CSV table of C-alpha atoms in Angstrom, one decimal:
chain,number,residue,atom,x,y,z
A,950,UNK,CA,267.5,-76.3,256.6
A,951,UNK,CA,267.1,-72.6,257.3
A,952,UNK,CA,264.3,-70.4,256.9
A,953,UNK,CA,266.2,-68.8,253.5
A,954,UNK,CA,265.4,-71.9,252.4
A,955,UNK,CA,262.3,-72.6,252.2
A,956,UNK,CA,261.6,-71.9,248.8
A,957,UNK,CA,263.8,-74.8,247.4
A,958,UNK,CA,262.3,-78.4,247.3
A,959,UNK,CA,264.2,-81.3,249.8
A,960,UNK,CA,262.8,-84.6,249.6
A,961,UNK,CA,265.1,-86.5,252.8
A,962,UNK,CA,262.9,-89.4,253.0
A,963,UNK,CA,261.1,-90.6,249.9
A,964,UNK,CA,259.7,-94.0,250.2
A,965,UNK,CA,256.2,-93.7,250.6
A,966,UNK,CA,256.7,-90.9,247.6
A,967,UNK,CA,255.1,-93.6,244.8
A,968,UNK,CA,251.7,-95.0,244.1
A,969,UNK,CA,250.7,-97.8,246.3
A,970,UNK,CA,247.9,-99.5,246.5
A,971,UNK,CA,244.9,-98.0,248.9
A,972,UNK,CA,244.9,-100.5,251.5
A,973,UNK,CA,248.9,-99.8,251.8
A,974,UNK,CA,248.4,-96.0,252.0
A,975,UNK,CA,246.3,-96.3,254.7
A,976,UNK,CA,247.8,-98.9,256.5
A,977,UNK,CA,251.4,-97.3,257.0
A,978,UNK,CA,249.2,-93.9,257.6
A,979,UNK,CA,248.2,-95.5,260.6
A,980,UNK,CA,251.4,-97.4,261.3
A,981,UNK,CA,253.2,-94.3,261.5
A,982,UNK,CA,251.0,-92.5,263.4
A,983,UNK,CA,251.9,-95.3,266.6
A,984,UNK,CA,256.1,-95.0,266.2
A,985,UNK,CA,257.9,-92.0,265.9
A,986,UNK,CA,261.3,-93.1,264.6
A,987,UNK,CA,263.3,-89.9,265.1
A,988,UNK,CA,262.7,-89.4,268.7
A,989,UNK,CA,265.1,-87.7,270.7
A,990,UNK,CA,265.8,-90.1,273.4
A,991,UNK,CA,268.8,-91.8,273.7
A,992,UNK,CA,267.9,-95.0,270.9
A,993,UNK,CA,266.3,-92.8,268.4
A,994,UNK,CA,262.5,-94.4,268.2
A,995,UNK,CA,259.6,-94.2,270.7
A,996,UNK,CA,256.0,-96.2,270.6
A,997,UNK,CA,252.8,-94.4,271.1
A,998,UNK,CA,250.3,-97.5,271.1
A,999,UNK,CA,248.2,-95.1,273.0
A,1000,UNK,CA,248.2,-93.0,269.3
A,1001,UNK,CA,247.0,-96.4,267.8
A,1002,UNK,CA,243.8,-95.3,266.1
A,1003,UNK,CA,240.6,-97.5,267.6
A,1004,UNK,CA,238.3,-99.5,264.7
A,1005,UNK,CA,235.7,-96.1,264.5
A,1006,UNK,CA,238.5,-93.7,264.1
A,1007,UNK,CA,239.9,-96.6,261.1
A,1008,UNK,CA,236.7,-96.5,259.3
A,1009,UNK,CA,236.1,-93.1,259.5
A,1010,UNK,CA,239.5,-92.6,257.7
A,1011,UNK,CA,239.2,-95.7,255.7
A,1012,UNK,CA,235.9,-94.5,254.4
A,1013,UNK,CA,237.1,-90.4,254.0
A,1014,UNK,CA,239.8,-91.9,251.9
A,1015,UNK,CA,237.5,-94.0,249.8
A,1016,UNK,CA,234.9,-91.0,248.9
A,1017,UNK,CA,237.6,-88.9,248.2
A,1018,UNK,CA,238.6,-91.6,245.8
A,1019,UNK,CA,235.0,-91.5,244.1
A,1020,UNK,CA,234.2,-87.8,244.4
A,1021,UNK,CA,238.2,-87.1,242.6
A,1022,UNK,CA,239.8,-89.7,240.7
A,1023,UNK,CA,237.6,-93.0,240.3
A,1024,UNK,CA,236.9,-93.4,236.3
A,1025,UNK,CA,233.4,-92.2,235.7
A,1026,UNK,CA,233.3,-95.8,233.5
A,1027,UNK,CA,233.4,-97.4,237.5
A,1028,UNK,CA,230.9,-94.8,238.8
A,1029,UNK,CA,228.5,-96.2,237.1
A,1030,UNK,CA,228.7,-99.5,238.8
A,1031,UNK,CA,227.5,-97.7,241.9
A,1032,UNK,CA,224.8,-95.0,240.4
A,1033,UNK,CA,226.9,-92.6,240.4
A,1034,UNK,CA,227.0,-92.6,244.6
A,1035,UNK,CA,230.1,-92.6,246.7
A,1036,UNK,CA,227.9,-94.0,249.7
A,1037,UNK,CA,226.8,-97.0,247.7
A,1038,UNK,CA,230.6,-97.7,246.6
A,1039,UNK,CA,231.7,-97.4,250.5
A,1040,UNK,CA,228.7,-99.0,251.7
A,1041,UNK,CA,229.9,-102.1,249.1
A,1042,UNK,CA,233.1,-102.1,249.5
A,1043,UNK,CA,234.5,-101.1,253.3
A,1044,UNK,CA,234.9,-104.1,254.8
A,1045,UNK,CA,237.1,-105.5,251.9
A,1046,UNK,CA,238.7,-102.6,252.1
A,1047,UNK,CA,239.7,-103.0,256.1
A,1048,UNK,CA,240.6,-106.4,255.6
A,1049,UNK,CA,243.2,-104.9,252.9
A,1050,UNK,CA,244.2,-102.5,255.0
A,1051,UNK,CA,245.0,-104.8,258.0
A,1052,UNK,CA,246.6,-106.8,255.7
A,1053,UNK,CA,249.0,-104.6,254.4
A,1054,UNK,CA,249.4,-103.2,257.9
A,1055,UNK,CA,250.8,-107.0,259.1
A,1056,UNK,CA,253.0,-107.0,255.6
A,1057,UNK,CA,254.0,-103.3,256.2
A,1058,UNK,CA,255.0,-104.4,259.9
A,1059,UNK,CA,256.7,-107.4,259.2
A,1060,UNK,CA,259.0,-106.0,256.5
A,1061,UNK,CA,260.0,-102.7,258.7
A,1062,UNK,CA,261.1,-105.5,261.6
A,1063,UNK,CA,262.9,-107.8,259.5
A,1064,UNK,CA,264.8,-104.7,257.9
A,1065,UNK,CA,265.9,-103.3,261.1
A,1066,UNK,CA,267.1,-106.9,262.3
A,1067,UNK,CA,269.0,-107.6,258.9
A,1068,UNK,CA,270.8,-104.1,260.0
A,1069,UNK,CA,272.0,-105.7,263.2
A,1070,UNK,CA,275.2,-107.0,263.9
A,1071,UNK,CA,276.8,-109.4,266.2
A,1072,UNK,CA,278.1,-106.4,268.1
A,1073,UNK,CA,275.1,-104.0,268.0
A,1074,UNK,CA,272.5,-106.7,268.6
A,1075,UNK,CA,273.5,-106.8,272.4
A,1076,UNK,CA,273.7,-103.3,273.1
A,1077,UNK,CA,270.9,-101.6,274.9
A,1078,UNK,CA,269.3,-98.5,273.5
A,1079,UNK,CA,270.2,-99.4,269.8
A,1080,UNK,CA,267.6,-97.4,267.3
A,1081,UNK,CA,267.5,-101.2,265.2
A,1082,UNK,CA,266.7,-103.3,267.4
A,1083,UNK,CA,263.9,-101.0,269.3
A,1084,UNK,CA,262.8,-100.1,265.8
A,1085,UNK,CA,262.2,-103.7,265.3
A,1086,UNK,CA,261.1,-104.6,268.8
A,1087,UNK,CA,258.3,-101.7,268.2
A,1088,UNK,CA,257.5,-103.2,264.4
A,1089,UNK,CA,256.9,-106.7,266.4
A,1090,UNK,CA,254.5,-105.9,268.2
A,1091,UNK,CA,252.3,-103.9,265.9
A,1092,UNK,CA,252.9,-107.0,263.6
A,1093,UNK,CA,251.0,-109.0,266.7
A,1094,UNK,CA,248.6,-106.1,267.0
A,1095,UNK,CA,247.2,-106.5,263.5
A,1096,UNK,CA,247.4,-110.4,263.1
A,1097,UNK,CA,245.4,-110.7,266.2
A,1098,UNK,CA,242.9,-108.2,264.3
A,1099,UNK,CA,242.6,-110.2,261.5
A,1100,UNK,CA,242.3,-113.5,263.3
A,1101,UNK,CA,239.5,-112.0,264.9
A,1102,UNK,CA,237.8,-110.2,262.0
A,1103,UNK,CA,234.6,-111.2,260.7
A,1104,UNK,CA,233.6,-110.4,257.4
């Protein structure tokens, strides 16, 4: 894309384009903020686990996201429910909210891995440095990440 460009509209990767539920926003949000899958080294895909955002920097975005919610685009029929106060609906409804989001987070892990094995071949699984099966390899291990999370997760 050149700079002349820039006033025309390219959408390259639209998945994540479409309404989802909360938990599943936030959970690839921080999913993707752990793997960069266009990295220039020689398979294509690099983890950061070091990037992987700790439980306080989670519920600080997980409870951003949900008075944004409130304060914009919650029905003002549902407000009610809480008086009218973002910091009541939060205060009620994080920790189901976490549990969603480490939910999806397993789901959204476990589907990313099993596509970029499906992709493999006979011939390209045993090659070193192939974008699929690193891609996948990485996907695994966040998938571990946030089953261990859950199993541990008291709510």
């Amino acid at each position: 894309m050149r700079l002349s460009d820039n006033r025309d509209l390219l959408l390259i990767d639209n998945e994540y384009a479409g309404w989802n539920p909360m938990a599943m926003d936030l959970a690839v949000y921080i999913n993707e903020t752990i793997i960069d899958n266009s990295h220039p080294g020689p398979n294509g895909v690099k983890q950061y686990i070091e990037n992987y955002m700790d439980e306080h920097e989670q519920a600080r975005l997980i409870k951003t996201y949900m008075k944004f919610y409130f304060d914009n685009y919650m029905p003002l029929s549902h407000k009610a429910a809480f008086q009218n106060q973002s910091t009541k609906y939060v205060n009620m409804l994080y920790q189901k909210l976490k549990k969603q989001v480490w939910e999806c987070a397993v789901l959204n892990n476990f589907f990313w891995g099993v596509w970029a094995l499906a992709l493999l071949n006979e011939e390209t699984c045993v090659k070193e440095g192939i974008f699929n099966y690193e891609f996948a390899l990485c996907r695994c291990n966040f998938f571990e990440k946030f089953t261990d999370l859950l199993s541990n997760m008291e709510i």
